[in-house]
Amino acid sequence: MAGRLGLKVDVDTLQGLREGVPALLEVLETHEIKASFFLALGPDNSGRAIFRVFRQPGFLEKMWRTRAPALYGFKTMCYGTFLPAPLIGAAAWEVLPRIAAAGHEVGLHGYDHVRWHDHLLSLGLEEVAKEVSKAQRIFGSIMGRAAQAFAAPGWQCSPRSRAVLAAQGFLYASDTRGYTPYFPRFGDQVSLILEIPTTLPTLDELLGFCGCGAEEFTELVLGRLENERPQVLTLHAEVEGGPFRREFSWFLQRCRDRGVEFFRLEDWARDLLKRPLEIPVAQVSAQRLVGRAGRVSVQGALEGPL
Ligand SMILES: [Zn+2]
């Protein structure tokens, strides 16, 4: 069995939306693949991410390993510090309809990516709600409709963020790292928004780690696709749509040669939600992952359906 793969493209920066997304659209068109894009639409405060050096063990090592200045460019690394933070959605609004017109899904990846990534757990319910509704307002003003899906910046979610997504009527979210779709449980609270987790390590987590390159990455993904479960791979517009575009195109070609089928997360969500009572519940906890700085929200063991 060749397997099924959902591509989730996170767009964190203005450079990612302006340059990385058009590059990815071209690559995906070449291989006739439809994907799911998640966009941060507020201020590009990438420069502030540099302060993670002082807070999160592993961040400096990750910056070095993934050659961050080559990925993001010097200007992006100064946004929000030495340079004012540009508003991503306003500065490159014309890219959004292009993504949708090519048949891809377009969802939200938050408003201020750096704020959510670094401070979600200390934000009150109203502040989290504002982050989501500001992104939704910008999306609506460009697309003339509401976004159906939300992917948390930095795989950071909390009972509050999930309550906000439920209150704002999202169809599903992709906030965590895990292995199969589920309803997340936080202690005794269960989030009733379907969660479709990222199931595979990202290219930037594996790059240069233990000598892992594009070939080893491709073998790892193809190996996992031999499972019966569909897999979800997160890409970054700044990485696979930037310096690693050629490696990514080669990876897609290998997948196509093996007969891998690609799907959009939204289509899978709609299908799963036809039988909500079959969707299991699982606890979510904050854990460290190889190759990623700080902790992320990770799916625990399955506990059976609701
Ligand atoms: Zn992101």
XYZ file of C-alpha atoms and ligand atoms in Angstrom:
307
model
C 0.000 0.000 0.000
C 1.415 3.381 -1.076
C -0.234 5.458 1.640
C -1.946 8.824 1.947
C -0.226 12.097 2.829
C -1.648 15.502 3.804
C 0.661 18.483 3.280
C 0.190 21.253 5.861
C 2.053 24.420 4.882
C 2.720 26.890 7.722
C 3.433 30.486 6.678
C 4.984 32.428 9.571
C 6.496 35.497 7.901
C 5.957 38.133 5.216
C 8.861 36.660 3.272
C 7.173 33.260 3.499
C 3.892 34.584 2.094
C 5.437 36.842 -0.555
C 8.189 34.543 -1.840
C 7.845 31.066 -0.302
C 4.144 30.547 -1.114
C 4.380 31.421 -4.849
C 7.400 29.103 -5.103
C 5.468 26.291 -3.409
C 2.399 26.884 -5.604
C 4.603 26.313 -8.624
C 6.137 23.122 -7.213
C 2.717 21.744 -6.184
C 1.274 22.542 -9.609
C 4.123 20.708 -11.313
C 3.298 17.582 -9.314
C -0.503 18.156 -9.460
C -0.838 18.092 -5.677
C -3.373 19.977 -3.501
C -2.283 21.074 -0.013
C -3.526 22.975 3.061
C -1.973 26.387 3.743
C -2.121 28.068 7.171
C -1.205 31.752 7.299
C -0.136 34.080 10.121
C -1.732 37.385 9.059
C -0.692 39.906 11.744
C 2.653 41.572 12.516
C 5.832 39.809 11.404
C 7.794 39.964 14.657
C 10.367 37.373 13.559
C 13.216 39.448 15.038
C 11.729 38.975 18.502
C 12.047 35.202 18.162
C 15.767 35.756 18.730
C 15.005 36.301 22.439
C 14.162 32.590 22.610
C 17.932 32.092 22.803
C 17.687 33.167 26.419
C 14.542 31.245 27.292
C 14.446 27.963 25.400
C 17.170 25.365 25.500
C 17.877 24.081 22.002
C 16.882 27.258 20.119
C 20.419 28.423 19.321
C 21.372 24.929 18.195
C 18.282 24.805 15.910
C 19.056 28.237 14.422
C 22.579 27.083 13.647
C 21.583 23.677 12.286
C 18.902 25.010 9.922
C 21.062 27.965 8.876
C 18.293 30.381 9.907
C 19.810 33.517 8.320
C 19.857 31.700 4.963
C 16.233 30.612 5.465
C 14.774 33.859 6.687
C 17.079 36.591 5.413
C 18.603 39.372 7.478
C 15.613 41.730 7.092
C 13.102 39.190 8.406
C 15.348 38.534 11.395
C 15.182 42.258 12.293
C 11.370 42.662 12.043
C 9.848 43.669 15.372
C 13.222 44.776 16.784
C 15.496 47.021 14.673
C 12.870 47.267 11.936
C 9.112 47.824 12.459
C 6.981 44.687 12.107
C 5.082 44.700 8.796
C 1.482 43.404 8.813
C 1.706 40.202 6.781
C -1.911 39.989 5.529
C -2.041 43.650 4.521
C 1.380 43.625 2.854
C 0.826 40.541 0.680
C -2.975 40.182 0.569
C -2.962 39.344 -3.157
C -1.334 35.957 -2.480
C -4.356 34.573 -0.561
C -6.823 34.360 -3.488
C -4.045 32.832 -5.604
C -3.665 29.951 -3.133
C -7.425 29.289 -3.131
C -7.719 29.666 -6.920
C -5.135 26.892 -7.333
C -7.449 24.543 -5.406
C -5.599 24.536 -2.085
C -7.142 24.982 1.340
C -6.437 28.305 3.118
C -6.660 28.477 6.913
C -5.254 30.565 9.763
C -1.897 30.234 11.514
C -2.688 32.963 14.044
C -2.302 36.741 14.113
C 1.010 37.470 15.874
C 2.945 34.206 15.405
C 5.748 35.069 17.828
C 3.359 36.224 20.581
C 1.271 33.027 20.374
C 4.320 30.782 20.099
C 6.098 32.315 23.100
C 3.297 33.494 25.371
C 0.121 31.493 24.717
C 0.037 29.927 28.160
C 0.184 33.321 29.886
C -2.531 34.943 27.724
C -6.033 35.271 29.192
C -9.106 33.944 27.380
C -9.954 37.380 25.973
C -6.446 37.981 24.681
C -6.409 34.594 22.939
C -9.859 35.338 21.468
C -8.518 38.660 20.132
C -5.553 36.970 18.462
C -7.907 34.604 16.620
C -10.596 37.148 15.753
C -8.058 39.696 14.437
C -6.641 37.053 12.087
C -10.155 36.003 11.091
C -11.126 39.628 10.364
C -8.162 40.114 8.028
C -8.893 36.793 6.324
C -12.549 37.798 5.856
C -11.654 41.191 4.423
C -9.437 39.544 1.794
C -11.388 36.371 1.027
C -14.975 37.487 1.715
C -15.591 34.471 3.950
C -14.401 33.041 7.271
C -11.510 30.585 7.546
C -12.644 27.057 8.522
C -9.394 25.800 9.974
C -6.763 26.931 12.464
C -3.207 25.652 12.989
C -1.542 26.892 16.184
C 1.810 28.690 15.846
C 4.625 26.518 17.198
C 2.173 23.653 17.991
C 1.145 25.519 21.136
C -2.398 24.937 22.335
C -4.206 25.152 25.661
C -7.722 24.600 27.031
C -8.264 28.352 26.469
C -7.132 28.368 22.858
C -9.308 25.343 22.086
C -12.314 26.980 23.794
C -11.777 30.068 21.620
C -11.680 27.979 18.427
C -14.912 26.230 19.478
C -16.611 29.567 20.284
C -15.531 31.018 16.934
C -16.972 28.073 15.015
C -13.916 26.479 13.388
C -14.488 23.152 11.639
C -11.225 21.618 12.872
C -7.730 22.527 14.079
C -4.220 21.220 13.552
C -2.511 22.357 16.753
C -0.535 19.361 17.962
C 1.993 16.645 17.129
C 0.552 13.154 17.227
C -0.405 10.133 15.153
C -4.160 10.128 14.381
C -7.170 12.542 14.472
C -8.813 12.967 17.904
C -10.595 15.223 20.364
C -7.948 16.653 22.753
C -8.398 16.317 26.506
C -6.771 18.722 28.970
C -7.244 17.182 32.422
C -11.015 16.785 32.735
C -11.839 19.144 29.837
C -12.358 17.718 26.343
C -12.122 20.053 23.331
C -14.960 19.374 20.906
C -13.055 20.765 17.937
C -11.627 17.927 15.860
C -7.815 17.858 15.966
C -5.803 16.601 12.965
C -2.230 16.426 14.271
C 1.060 16.634 12.399
C 2.303 13.044 12.414
C 5.773 13.331 10.852
C 8.941 15.195 11.833
C 9.528 18.338 9.760
C 12.374 18.748 7.297
C 13.878 21.567 9.364
C 13.901 19.337 12.467
C 15.877 16.649 10.684
C 18.171 18.781 8.517
C 21.729 18.179 9.397
C 20.666 16.200 12.459
C 22.772 13.025 12.693
C 23.755 13.609 9.059
C 20.115 13.450 7.900
C 19.566 15.014 4.470
C 16.753 15.080 1.910
C 17.246 11.407 1.002
C 17.053 10.120 4.563
C 14.041 12.371 5.153
C 12.265 10.935 2.084
C 13.009 7.363 3.167
C 11.655 8.100 6.638
C 8.392 9.529 5.244
C 7.923 6.724 2.703
C 8.543 4.176 5.466
C 5.878 5.769 7.662
C 3.417 5.898 4.743
C 3.540 2.140 4.545
C 1.447 2.163 7.717
C -2.250 2.081 7.011
C -2.797 5.402 8.759
C -2.771 8.576 6.648
C 0.114 10.881 7.601
C 0.326 14.673 7.934
C 3.562 16.508 7.105
C 4.086 20.148 8.097
C 6.167 22.288 5.733
C 7.301 25.872 6.186
C 6.933 28.286 3.285
C 10.282 29.762 4.369
C 12.034 26.365 4.178
C 10.504 24.130 1.473
C 9.478 27.236 -0.515
C 12.948 28.769 0.073
C 16.430 27.263 0.033
C 15.082 23.673 0.168
C 12.683 23.990 -2.743
C 14.623 21.646 -4.999
C 14.901 18.958 -2.332
C 11.157 19.296 -1.679
C 10.272 18.914 -5.351
C 12.488 15.816 -5.504
C 10.720 14.446 -2.398
C 7.289 14.971 -4.030
C 8.456 13.233 -7.187
C 9.605 10.215 -5.152
C 6.205 10.123 -3.418
C 4.376 10.315 -6.756
C 6.556 7.542 -8.197
C 5.554 5.342 -5.253
C 1.849 6.077 -5.832
C 1.322 8.156 -2.652
C -2.071 9.911 -2.665
C -2.241 13.487 -1.390
C -5.201 15.026 0.415
C -6.249 18.388 1.888
C -6.805 18.362 5.655
C -10.213 20.017 5.281
C -11.519 17.155 3.107
C -10.319 14.596 5.637
C -11.924 16.593 8.486
C -15.299 16.704 6.723
C -15.126 12.987 6.108
C -14.204 12.170 9.736
C -16.931 14.455 11.103
C -19.592 12.423 9.304
C -18.984 9.836 12.061
C -17.991 11.932 15.116
C -18.765 9.145 17.566
C -15.933 7.076 16.098
C -13.328 9.782 16.795
C -11.221 8.941 19.871
C -10.197 11.229 22.745
C -6.571 11.641 23.852
C -4.808 13.686 26.524
C -2.524 16.530 25.351
C 0.720 17.390 27.141
C 3.704 19.693 26.545
C 6.813 17.771 25.495
C 10.209 18.260 23.876
C 10.853 16.875 20.392
C 14.176 16.043 18.768
C 15.361 18.988 16.648
C 12.804 21.503 17.964
C 13.427 24.199 20.562
C 11.110 24.434 23.580
C 8.061 22.273 24.215
C 5.155 21.520 21.885
C 1.640 20.115 22.450
C 1.738 16.348 21.931
C -1.057 13.742 21.667
C -1.088 11.028 24.361
C -2.559 7.510 24.288
C -6.031 6.979 22.788
C -8.874 6.664 25.273
C -11.715 5.539 23.023
C -14.485 7.696 21.531
C -16.442 10.397 23.408
Zn 4.519 28.618 12.357
